[in-house]
Coordinates of C-alpha atoms in Angstrom, one line a residue:
Chain A
M1 CA -38.0 -2.1 25.5
V2 CA -35.3 0.5 24.9
S3 CA -37.3 3.2 26.5
N4 CA -34.6 4.7 28.6
P5 CA -30.8 5.0 28.2
Q6 CA -30.1 2.8 31.2
N7 CA -32.1 -0.1 29.7
E8 CA -30.3 0.5 26.4
Q9 CA -26.9 0.3 28.0
K10 CA -27.9 -2.8 29.8
L11 CA -29.0 -4.4 26.6
I12 CA -25.8 -3.3 24.8
R13 CA -23.7 -4.9 27.6
Q14 CA -25.6 -8.1 27.3
A15 CA -25.3 -8.1 23.6
M16 CA -21.6 -7.6 23.8
K17 CA -21.4 -10.7 25.9
G18 CA -23.0 -12.6 23.1
N19 CA -26.7 -12.4 24.1
L20 CA -28.5 -12.4 20.8
D21 CA -31.9 -11.7 22.4
A22 CA -30.5 -8.5 23.9
F23 CA -29.2 -7.5 20.5
N24 CA -32.5 -8.3 18.8
A25 CA -34.2 -6.0 21.3
L26 CA -31.9 -3.2 20.1
V27 CA -32.6 -4.2 16.5
L28 CA -36.4 -3.8 17.1
A29 CA -35.8 -0.4 18.7
Y30 CA -33.8 1.0 15.8
Q31 CA -34.8 -0.9 12.7
D32 CA -37.3 1.8 11.5
N33 CA -34.7 4.5 11.8
A34 CA -32.2 2.3 10.0
Y35 CA -34.6 1.3 7.3
T36 CA -35.8 4.9 6.7
L37 CA -32.2 6.1 6.3
A38 CA -31.4 3.2 4.0
Y39 CA -34.5 3.8 1.9
R40 CA -33.8 7.5 1.5
I41 CA -30.2 6.9 0.6
M42 CA -30.7 3.9 -1.6
G43 CA -34.0 5.0 -3.2
D44 CA -35.8 1.6 -3.3
S45 CA -37.3 -0.6 -0.7
E46 CA -35.6 -3.9 -1.6
S47 CA -32.1 -2.4 -1.5
A48 CA -33.1 -0.6 1.7
A49 CA -34.2 -3.9 3.3
D50 CA -31.1 -5.7 2.2
V51 CA -28.9 -2.9 3.5
T52 CA -30.7 -2.8 6.8
Q53 CA -30.3 -6.5 7.3
D54 CA -26.7 -6.4 6.4
S55 CA -26.1 -3.4 8.7
F56 CA -27.5 -5.2 11.7
I57 CA -25.4 -8.3 11.0
T58 CA -22.4 -6.1 10.7
A59 CA -23.4 -4.3 13.9
Y60 CA -23.7 -7.6 15.8
R61 CA -20.3 -8.7 14.6
R62 CA -18.6 -5.4 15.4
L63 CA -20.2 -4.9 18.8
N64 CA -16.8 -5.1 20.3
T65 CA -15.9 -1.8 18.5
Y66 CA -18.7 0.1 20.1
R67 CA -17.1 2.5 22.6
G68 CA -20.1 3.9 24.3
G69 CA -22.0 7.0 23.4
N70 CA -25.1 7.3 21.2
F71 CA -25.9 3.7 20.1
R72 CA -28.5 4.9 17.5
A73 CA -25.8 7.1 15.9
W74 CA -23.4 4.1 15.9
V75 CA -26.0 1.9 14.2
L76 CA -26.9 4.6 11.7
R77 CA -23.2 5.1 10.9
I78 CA -23.0 1.4 10.0
V79 CA -26.2 1.8 7.9
T80 CA -24.7 4.8 6.1
N81 CA -21.4 2.9 5.4
T82 CA -23.3 -0.1 4.1
C83 CA -25.3 2.1 1.8
Y84 CA -22.1 3.6 0.4
D85 CA -20.7 0.1 -0.1
E86 CA -23.7 -1.0 -2.0
L87 CA -23.9 2.2 -4.1
R88 CA -20.2 1.7 -5.0
R89 CA -20.9 -1.9 -5.9
R90 CA -23.7 -0.8 -8.2
K91 CA -21.4 1.7 -9.8
R92 CA -18.9 -1.1 -10.5
R93 CA -21.8 -3.3 -11.9
P94 CA -24.1 -0.9 -13.7
A95 CA -26.0 -3.7 -15.5
A96 CA -27.0 -5.5 -12.3
S97 CA -27.9 -2.2 -10.7
L98 CA -30.3 -1.3 -13.5
E99 CA -32.0 -4.6 -13.3
E100 CA -32.5 -4.2 -9.6
M101 CA -33.8 -0.6 -10.0
G102 CA -36.2 -1.8 -12.7
A103 CA -37.6 -4.4 -10.5
D104 CA -38.0 -2.0 -7.7
M105 CA -39.9 0.6 -9.7
D106 CA -43.1 -1.4 -9.4
D107 CA -43.1 -2.2 -5.7
G108 CA -41.1 0.8 -4.4
I109 CA -43.8 2.3 -2.2
P110 CA -42.6 2.1 1.3
I111 CA -44.9 1.4 4.2
P112 CA -45.5 4.6 6.2
D113 CA -45.9 4.5 10.0
D114 CA -49.5 5.6 10.0
A115 CA -51.5 4.4 7.1
P116 CA -53.8 7.2 5.7
S117 CA -56.9 7.0 3.6
P118 CA -56.5 5.8 0.0
E119 CA -56.9 9.3 -1.4
Q120 CA -54.5 10.8 1.1
A121 CA -52.2 7.9 0.5
A122 CA -52.2 8.5 -3.3
Q123 CA -51.5 12.2 -2.9
Q124 CA -48.9 11.6 -0.3
N125 CA -47.2 9.0 -2.5
E126 CA -47.1 11.4 -5.4
L127 CA -45.5 14.0 -3.3
N128 CA -43.1 11.5 -1.7
S129 CA -42.1 10.2 -5.0
A130 CA -41.3 13.7 -6.3
I131 CA -39.3 14.5 -3.2
Q132 CA -37.5 11.1 -3.2
N133 CA -36.6 11.6 -6.9
C134 CA -35.1 14.9 -6.0
I135 CA -33.2 13.5 -3.1
S136 CA -31.9 10.7 -5.2
S137 CA -30.6 13.2 -7.7
L138 CA -28.2 14.6 -5.1
S139 CA -24.7 13.5 -4.7
E140 CA -24.2 10.7 -2.1
S141 CA -22.6 13.0 0.4
Q142 CA -25.2 15.7 0.2
R143 CA -28.0 13.2 0.2
T144 CA -26.8 11.5 3.4
V145 CA -26.4 14.8 5.2
M146 CA -29.9 16.0 4.1
V147 CA -31.6 12.7 5.0
M148 CA -30.0 12.7 8.5
S149 CA -30.9 16.3 9.1
D150 CA -34.3 16.8 7.5
I151 CA -35.7 13.3 7.6
E152 CA -34.1 11.7 10.6
G153 CA -34.1 15.0 12.5
M154 CA -30.5 14.7 13.7
S155 CA -28.6 17.7 15.1
Y156 CA -25.5 18.9 13.3
Q157 CA -23.4 17.5 16.0
E158 CA -24.9 14.0 15.6
I159 CA -24.3 14.2 11.9
V160 CA -20.7 15.2 12.6
D161 CA -20.3 12.2 14.9
I162 CA -21.8 9.8 12.6
L163 CA -20.1 10.8 9.4
G164 CA -16.9 11.9 10.9
M165 CA -16.6 15.2 9.1
N166 CA -16.3 18.7 10.5
L167 CA -19.1 21.0 11.3
G168 CA -18.4 23.4 8.4
T169 CA -18.6 20.6 5.9
V170 CA -21.9 19.4 7.3
K171 CA -23.3 22.9 7.1
S172 CA -22.0 23.5 3.6
R173 CA -23.3 20.2 2.2
L174 CA -26.7 20.6 3.9
S175 CA -27.0 24.1 2.5
R176 CA -26.2 23.0 -1.1
A177 CA -28.5 20.0 -0.8
R178 CA -31.4 22.2 0.3
V179 CA -30.8 24.6 -2.6
S180 CA -30.6 21.7 -5.0
I181 CA -33.8 20.1 -3.7
R182 CA -35.6 23.5 -3.8
D183 CA -34.6 23.9 -7.5
C184 CA -35.5 20.3 -8.3
L185 CA -39.0 20.7 -6.7
Q186 CA -39.6 24.0 -8.4
S187 CA -39.0 22.3 -11.8
V188 CA -41.7 19.6 -11.0
Q189 CA -44.1 21.5 -8.8
E190 CA -47.0 21.0 -11.2
L191 CA -46.8 17.4 -10.0
L192 CA -47.1 18.5 -6.3
P193 CA -50.4 19.1 -4.5
S194 CA -51.2 22.8 -4.5
I195 CA -50.6 23.2 -0.8
Y196 CA -47.1 22.0 -1.3
R197 CA -46.2 24.2 -4.3
L198 CA -43.2 26.3 -3.7
D199 CA -43.4 30.0 -4.3
N200 CA -41.7 30.8 -7.6
N201 CA -40.0 34.1 -7.2
E202 CA -38.2 34.1 -10.5
Chain B
M1 CA -31.4 35.1 -6.8
Q2 CA -28.0 34.3 -8.0
S3 CA -26.6 37.4 -6.3
L4 CA -26.5 35.5 -3.0
T5 CA -23.3 33.7 -2.1
E6 CA -22.8 30.2 -0.9
R7 CA -22.0 31.6 2.5
D8 CA -25.4 33.4 2.5
Y9 CA -27.1 30.1 1.8
E10 CA -25.1 28.4 4.5
L11 CA -26.2 31.1 7.0
L12 CA -29.8 30.8 5.9
S13 CA -29.7 27.0 6.2
S14 CA -28.2 27.2 9.7
Y15 CA -30.6 29.9 10.6
I16 CA -33.5 27.6 9.7
D17 CA -32.1 24.9 12.0
G18 CA -31.2 27.3 14.8
E19 CA -27.5 26.5 14.5
L20 CA -26.2 30.0 14.3
S21 CA -24.4 31.7 17.1
D22 CA -26.1 34.7 18.7
A23 CA -23.9 37.2 16.8
E24 CA -24.4 35.5 13.5
R25 CA -28.1 35.3 14.0
A26 CA -28.4 39.0 14.9
A27 CA -26.3 40.0 11.9
L28 CA -28.4 37.9 9.6
E29 CA -31.7 39.2 10.9
I30 CA -30.5 42.8 10.2
R31 CA -29.8 41.8 6.7
L32 CA -33.1 40.0 6.4
N33 CA -34.9 43.1 7.3
A34 CA -33.0 45.1 4.7
E35 CA -32.8 42.6 1.8
D36 CA -35.9 41.3 0.0
E37 CA -34.1 38.7 -2.0
L38 CA -32.5 37.2 1.2
R39 CA -36.0 37.0 2.7
R40 CA -37.4 35.3 -0.4
E41 CA -34.6 32.8 -0.4
L42 CA -35.2 32.1 3.3
A43 CA -38.9 31.5 2.7
S44 CA -38.3 29.1 -0.2
L45 CA -35.7 27.2 1.7
R46 CA -38.0 26.9 4.7
Q47 CA -40.7 25.5 2.5
T48 CA -38.2 23.0 1.0
V49 CA -37.2 21.8 4.5
A50 CA -40.8 21.6 5.5
L51 CA -41.6 19.5 2.4
V52 CA -38.7 17.1 3.1
N53 CA -39.6 17.0 6.8
Q54 CA -43.1 15.9 6.0
L55 CA -41.8 12.7 4.4
P56 CA -43.2 10.0 6.5
K57 CA -41.1 8.0 8.9
L58 CA -41.0 4.6 7.3
K59 CA -41.8 1.4 9.0
A60 CA -39.5 -1.5 8.4
P61 CA -41.2 -3.9 6.1
R62 CA -40.2 -6.8 8.3
N63 CA -38.2 -7.4 11.4
F64 CA -34.5 -7.4 11.0
T65 CA -33.7 -9.4 14.1
L66 CA -31.0 -12.0 13.8
D67 CA -31.3 -15.7 14.4
K68 CA -28.5 -17.7 15.7
P69 CA -27.5 -19.5 12.5
V70 CA -27.4 -16.1 10.6
A71 CA -25.3 -14.5 13.3
Q72 CA -22.9 -17.4 13.3
T73 CA -22.8 -18.5 9.7
R74 CA -22.4 -15.0 8.3
T75 CA -19.1 -14.6 10.2
I76 CA -16.5 -14.5 7.4
P77 CA -13.4 -16.5 8.2
F78 CA -10.2 -14.6 7.9
P79 CA -9.0 -16.4 4.7
M80 CA -12.2 -15.1 3.0
T81 CA -11.6 -11.5 3.9
A82 CA -10.3 -8.8 1.6
A83 CA -7.5 -8.2 4.1
F84 CA -6.3 -11.8 3.5
S85 CA -6.4 -11.4 -0.2
A86 CA -4.4 -8.1 -0.1
L87 CA -1.8 -9.6 2.3
S88 CA -1.5 -12.7 0.1
A89 CA -1.0 -10.6 -3.0
A90 CA 1.6 -8.5 -1.3
A91 CA 3.5 -11.5 0.1
A92 CA 3.4 -13.1 -3.4
V93 CA 5.0 -10.1 -5.0
L94 CA 7.7 -9.8 -2.4
L95 CA 8.5 -13.5 -2.5
I96 CA 8.6 -13.7 -6.3
V97 CA 10.8 -10.6 -6.5
F98 CA 13.1 -12.0 -3.8
G99 CA 13.3 -15.4 -5.4
G100 CA 14.0 -13.9 -8.8
Y101 CA 16.7 -11.8 -7.3
L102 CA 18.4 -14.8 -5.6
L103 CA 18.2 -16.9 -8.8
T104 CA 19.5 -14.2 -11.0
F105 CA 22.5 -13.3 -8.8
S106 CA 23.4 -16.8 -7.8
G107 CA 23.8 -17.7 -11.4
S108 CA 26.3 -15.0 -12.0
S109 CA 28.3 -15.5 -8.9
P110 CA 31.9 -14.3 -9.0
A111 CA 32.9 -17.8 -8.0
T112 CA 32.5 -18.9 -11.6
S113 CA 34.3 -16.1 -13.3
A114 CA 38.0 -15.5 -13.7
V115 CA 40.2 -12.6 -13.1
Q116 CA 39.3 -9.8 -15.4
I117 CA 41.6 -7.0 -14.6
E118 CA 41.7 -4.5 -17.4
S119 CA 45.1 -3.6 -18.8
Q120 CA 44.4 0.1 -18.0
P121 CA 45.4 0.9 -14.5
G122 CA 42.7 2.0 -12.3
Q123 CA 40.0 -0.1 -14.0
V124 CA 37.8 -2.3 -11.9
A125 CA 38.7 -5.9 -12.0
Q126 CA 37.0 -9.1 -11.1
V127 CA 38.2 -11.9 -9.0
P128 CA 38.5 -15.5 -9.9
T129 CA 38.2 -18.3 -7.4
S130 CA 38.1 -21.2 -9.8
M131 CA 41.0 -23.5 -10.1
S132 CA 43.0 -23.1 -13.2
D133 CA 45.7 -25.0 -15.0
P134 CA 49.1 -23.8 -13.8
Q135 CA 50.5 -24.1 -17.3
D136 CA 47.7 -21.9 -18.5
S137 CA 48.6 -19.5 -15.8
V138 CA 52.1 -19.3 -16.9
E139 CA 51.2 -18.8 -20.5
N140 CA 48.6 -16.2 -19.7
S141 CA 50.9 -14.3 -17.5
Q142 CA 53.5 -14.3 -20.2
A143 CA 51.0 -13.2 -22.7
A144 CA 49.9 -10.5 -20.4
T145 CA 53.4 -9.3 -20.0
D146 CA 54.0 -9.2 -23.7
E147 CA 50.8 -7.3 -24.2
R148 CA 51.6 -4.8 -21.6
E149 CA 55.0 -4.2 -23.1
L150 CA 53.3 -3.5 -26.4
M151 CA 50.9 -1.1 -24.8
Y152 CA 53.1 0.8 -22.5
G153 CA 56.4 0.6 -24.4
T154 CA 59.8 -0.3 -23.2
Q155 CA 60.3 2.8 -21.2
S156 CA 57.6 1.8 -18.8
Q157 CA 58.8 -1.7 -18.8
E158 CA 62.2 -0.7 -17.9
A159 CA 61.0 1.5 -15.2
L160 CA 59.0 -1.4 -13.9
E161 CA 61.9 -3.7 -13.9
S162 CA 64.0 -1.3 -12.1
A163 CA 61.4 -0.9 -9.5
V164 CA 61.1 -4.6 -9.2
V165 CA 64.7 -5.4 -8.7
G166 CA 65.1 -2.5 -6.3
E167 CA 67.6 -0.6 -8.4
S168 CA 65.9 2.6 -7.5
E169 CA 64.8 3.5 -4.0
E170 CA 61.9 5.5 -5.5
P171 CA 60.3 3.5 -8.3
Q172 CA 59.3 5.6 -11.2
E173 CA 55.8 7.0 -11.1
D174 CA 54.6 5.6 -14.4
A175 CA 55.8 2.2 -13.6
L176 CA 53.9 2.1 -10.4
S177 CA 50.9 3.7 -12.0
F178 CA 49.9 0.5 -13.8
A179 CA 51.7 -1.9 -11.5
I180 CA 49.9 -0.5 -8.5
A181 CA 48.4 -3.7 -7.3
A182 CA 51.6 -5.6 -7.5
P183 CA 53.3 -4.6 -4.2
T184 CA 50.2 -5.3 -2.2
M185 CA 49.6 -8.6 -4.0
T186 CA 53.2 -9.7 -3.7
E187 CA 53.1 -9.0 0.0
I188 CA 50.2 -11.2 0.2
A189 CA 51.8 -13.8 -1.9
Q190 CA 54.9 -13.8 0.2
T191 CA 52.9 -14.1 3.3
A192 CA 50.8 -16.9 2.0
I193 CA 53.7 -18.8 0.6
G194 CA 55.4 -18.5 3.9
G195 CA 52.6 -20.3 5.5
Q196 CA 51.3 -17.3 7.3
G197 CA 48.0 -17.1 5.6
S198 CA 45.0 -17.2 7.7
A199 CA 43.0 -20.3 7.1
G200 CA 40.0 -18.5 8.4
A201 CA 40.2 -15.8 5.8
D202 CA 38.0 -17.4 3.2
Q203 CA 35.4 -14.8 3.8
A204 CA 38.0 -12.2 2.9
E205 CA 36.8 -9.5 0.5
E206 CA 38.5 -10.9 -2.6
T207 CA 36.3 -9.0 -4.9
D208 CA 36.7 -5.8 -3.0
F209 CA 40.4 -6.2 -3.0
F210 CA 40.7 -6.7 -6.7
A211 CA 38.1 -4.3 -7.5
M212 CA 40.0 -1.5 -5.9
P213 CA 40.9 1.3 -8.2
A214 CA 44.5 2.1 -8.8
G215 CA 46.1 4.1 -6.1
T216 CA 44.3 2.3 -3.3
Q217 CA 46.5 0.6 -0.9
L218 CA 45.2 -2.0 1.4
P219 CA 46.5 -2.1 4.9
P220 CA 49.0 -5.0 4.9
S221 CA 47.0 -7.1 7.4
A222 CA 43.8 -6.6 5.5
A223 CA 45.5 -7.4 2.2
M224 CA 47.0 -10.5 3.7
D225 CA 43.6 -11.7 5.0
A226 CA 42.0 -10.9 1.7
A227 CA 44.3 -12.8 -0.5
A228 CA 45.2 -15.7 1.7
P229 CA 42.5 -18.1 0.5
M230 CA 43.2 -17.4 -3.2
I231 CA 46.9 -17.9 -2.7
M232 CA 46.3 -21.1 -0.9
Q233 CA 44.0 -22.3 -3.6
Q234 CA 46.5 -21.5 -6.3
T235 CA 49.3 -23.0 -4.4
A236 CA 47.5 -26.2 -4.2
E237 CA 47.2 -26.3 -7.9
S238 CA 50.6 -25.1 -9.0
T239 CA 53.8 -26.9 -9.3
A240 CA 57.0 -25.4 -8.1
E241 CA 58.1 -24.8 -11.6
A242 CA 54.9 -23.1 -12.5
Q243 CA 55.3 -20.9 -9.6
D244 CA 58.7 -20.0 -10.6
N245 CA 57.6 -19.0 -14.1
A246 CA 54.5 -17.3 -12.8
T247 CA 56.7 -15.4 -10.4
A248 CA 59.0 -14.3 -13.1
N249 CA 56.3 -13.3 -15.4
S250 CA 54.1 -11.6 -12.9
A251 CA 56.8 -9.6 -11.3
A252 CA 55.7 -6.1 -10.6
G253 CA 52.1 -7.1 -11.1
L254 CA 52.4 -7.7 -14.8
A255 CA 50.8 -11.1 -14.5
I256 CA 47.5 -9.3 -14.4
P257 CA 46.0 -10.5 -17.6
A258 CA 44.7 -8.2 -20.2
S259 CA 42.6 -10.9 -21.7
P260 CA 39.0 -10.2 -22.6
P261 CA 36.4 -11.0 -20.0
S262 CA 35.5 -14.2 -21.8
S263 CA 38.7 -15.8 -20.5
T264 CA 37.8 -18.1 -17.7
S265 CA 41.1 -19.7 -17.0
T266 CA 43.2 -16.7 -16.2
P267 CA 45.0 -17.3 -13.0
L268 CA 45.7 -15.1 -10.2
P269 CA 49.3 -13.8 -9.8
T270 CA 49.5 -15.9 -6.8
A271 CA 52.9 -17.3 -7.1
V272 CA 54.4 -13.8 -7.1
A273 CA 57.1 -13.7 -4.5
E274 CA 58.1 -10.2 -4.0
L275 CA 58.3 -8.2 -0.9
Q276 CA 57.9 -4.6 -0.5
T277 CA 60.2 -3.5 2.2
S278 CA 59.4 -0.9 4.7
D279 CA 61.4 1.8 2.8
G280 CA 59.2 1.3 -0.2
T281 CA 61.6 -0.8 -2.4
V282 CA 60.4 -3.9 -3.9
Q283 CA 62.5 -7.0 -3.5
R284 CA 62.0 -10.1 -5.5
A285 CA 61.7 -13.3 -3.5
A286 CA 61.3 -16.1 -5.9
A287 CA 59.2 -19.0 -4.8
T288 CA 62.1 -21.3 -5.1
E289 CA 64.1 -19.2 -2.5
S290 CA 61.5 -19.7 0.2
P291 CA 60.3 -23.2 0.5
V292 CA 56.6 -23.5 -0.2
P293 CA 54.7 -25.5 2.4
P294 CA 52.7 -28.4 1.1
P295 CA 49.4 -27.3 -0.5
Q296 CA 46.7 -26.9 2.0
P297 CA 43.4 -28.4 1.1
T298 CA 40.7 -25.8 1.2
L299 CA 36.9 -26.1 1.4
I300 CA 36.3 -22.8 -0.3
P301 CA 35.0 -24.1 -3.6
Q302 CA 32.6 -26.5 -1.9
Q303 CA 31.4 -23.8 0.4
K304 CA 30.8 -21.5 -2.5
I305 CA 29.0 -24.1 -4.4
G306 CA 27.0 -24.9 -1.4
A307 CA 26.1 -21.2 -1.0
E308 CA 25.1 -21.0 -4.6
L309 CA 23.0 -24.1 -4.3
G310 CA 21.5 -22.7 -1.1
S311 CA 20.6 -19.4 -2.6
S312 CA 19.2 -20.9 -5.8
T313 CA 17.1 -23.3 -3.7
I314 CA 15.9 -20.5 -1.5
G315 CA 15.1 -18.5 -4.6
S316 CA 13.1 -21.3 -6.2
V317 CA 11.2 -22.0 -3.0
S318 CA 10.5 -18.3 -2.6
I319 CA 9.0 -18.2 -6.1
I320 CA 6.9 -21.3 -5.5
V321 CA 5.6 -20.0 -2.2
G322 CA 4.9 -16.6 -3.9
I323 CA 2.9 -18.3 -6.6
V324 CA 0.9 -20.2 -4.0
F325 CA 0.2 -16.9 -2.3
L326 CA -0.8 -15.4 -5.5
I327 CA -3.2 -18.2 -6.3
A328 CA -4.6 -17.9 -2.8
A329 CA -5.2 -14.2 -3.3
L330 CA -7.0 -14.8 -6.6
V331 CA -9.1 -17.7 -5.3
T332 CA -10.3 -15.8 -2.2
T333 CA -11.1 -12.7 -4.3
L334 CA -13.1 -14.7 -6.8
A335 CA -14.9 -16.6 -4.0
R336 CA -15.8 -13.4 -2.3
R337 CA -17.1 -11.9 -5.5
R338 CA -19.2 -15.0 -6.2
R339 CA -20.6 -14.9 -2.7
K340 CA -21.5 -11.2 -3.1
V341 CA -23.2 -11.8 -6.4
A342 CA -25.1 -14.7 -4.9

């Protein structure tokens, strides 16, 4: 439905006038992006779903602050901020956060876009879990930049626009995040499928 | 591996993403051809990026579309926002501080204190506005004179007296040094007794006038305005005899009491009837010599009481409103937390 920019702008205008159906069309177009970003930052599916829902509610309420430009980037900025808010809240309430994380350990396998065979799925899940654990070990700022760049496939300029930081900071954080992930994966590469094992040059 | 700098890793990372400028890319490629370690690092970072890139795009577990009730009911009213709580807390602090200030200073208003001019010249004195017994004023003035005599000796006293009666065209320095307020005050007294006091001068800076350090001379008109209300007030209370005595005792400003600050009935030297002439001599002009007009009723005490009551009322109201704001800030903060937990 949001196949072209003109259609998207039309939906945005209608949504800004209070048309909930138009806004929901935009939600359907970007909910996978939003959920993926939330999942990679939050590290569990339940929190990711909550954050995604809250983000779209916030987006609907703040549509009047949208000043044109990349709507996807605007939505993902809200998602990022909502994730940060939630992570900060968890830090303030570590007990509640541990409970939530414990509950999510069991059902934390997200639904991929294309469901593979059971064997492939098991292998993929193992790899994904290892990578996700490494991503989760990054600092919030490095994690966000890396998810946006290497998972969401955003350009540096998009990341700059969304996070409101300068290009040098984005480059620096991304570089550090990649080195950290590389080191993390090297320490657990026996868990990875052989085709994904990193060369150990040490 | 650790020999590479952070800048090298940034270049490698940007190189992988194709975000280097032509010059940077060319320079890096030259280095890559020459440095094995740099090549190895590039390869391992590329593999890392590829691994992360292969993470599947996730599908949302459900639709996150909004329905009307959610879109409407989730709108937080302003009183429930953090901004409201913060503003309320700030307003509470300001109002409570303001109210406390008003209450504190309305309680120690100069209207309830008496003249407290230190015997040492140049000291800051306070101003009375309360009515006092004329007899007390006479006694206190006399006591002050006696005390001053003891403190400054007869020489100073003589010098003062000579200055007062105009025996010398140039009053002695030391006499004037502690009688400094007297000429100005006597000018005022004379003016007031002569009925020339301005009735509208109740806002005159009594405190400022009396608090002036020695050596400060008010312009005659300002001094007149400043002292007129007090003079009128005292006149209303004093009998003619009391005025005579007070005049005698307070000549050359010696009626300024040296009593401790606890004294609350010390009068002003209002009945002083001396006139400083234009050539600097001081002439005595007893109250009996110039007829005193009938005492003029004045509303100054009532006005002051009203002002005190007003400020204390405003202070109390401010504190109460501040407390209400504080409660509002606490309640909304707690409600927000509860909602978030739920």
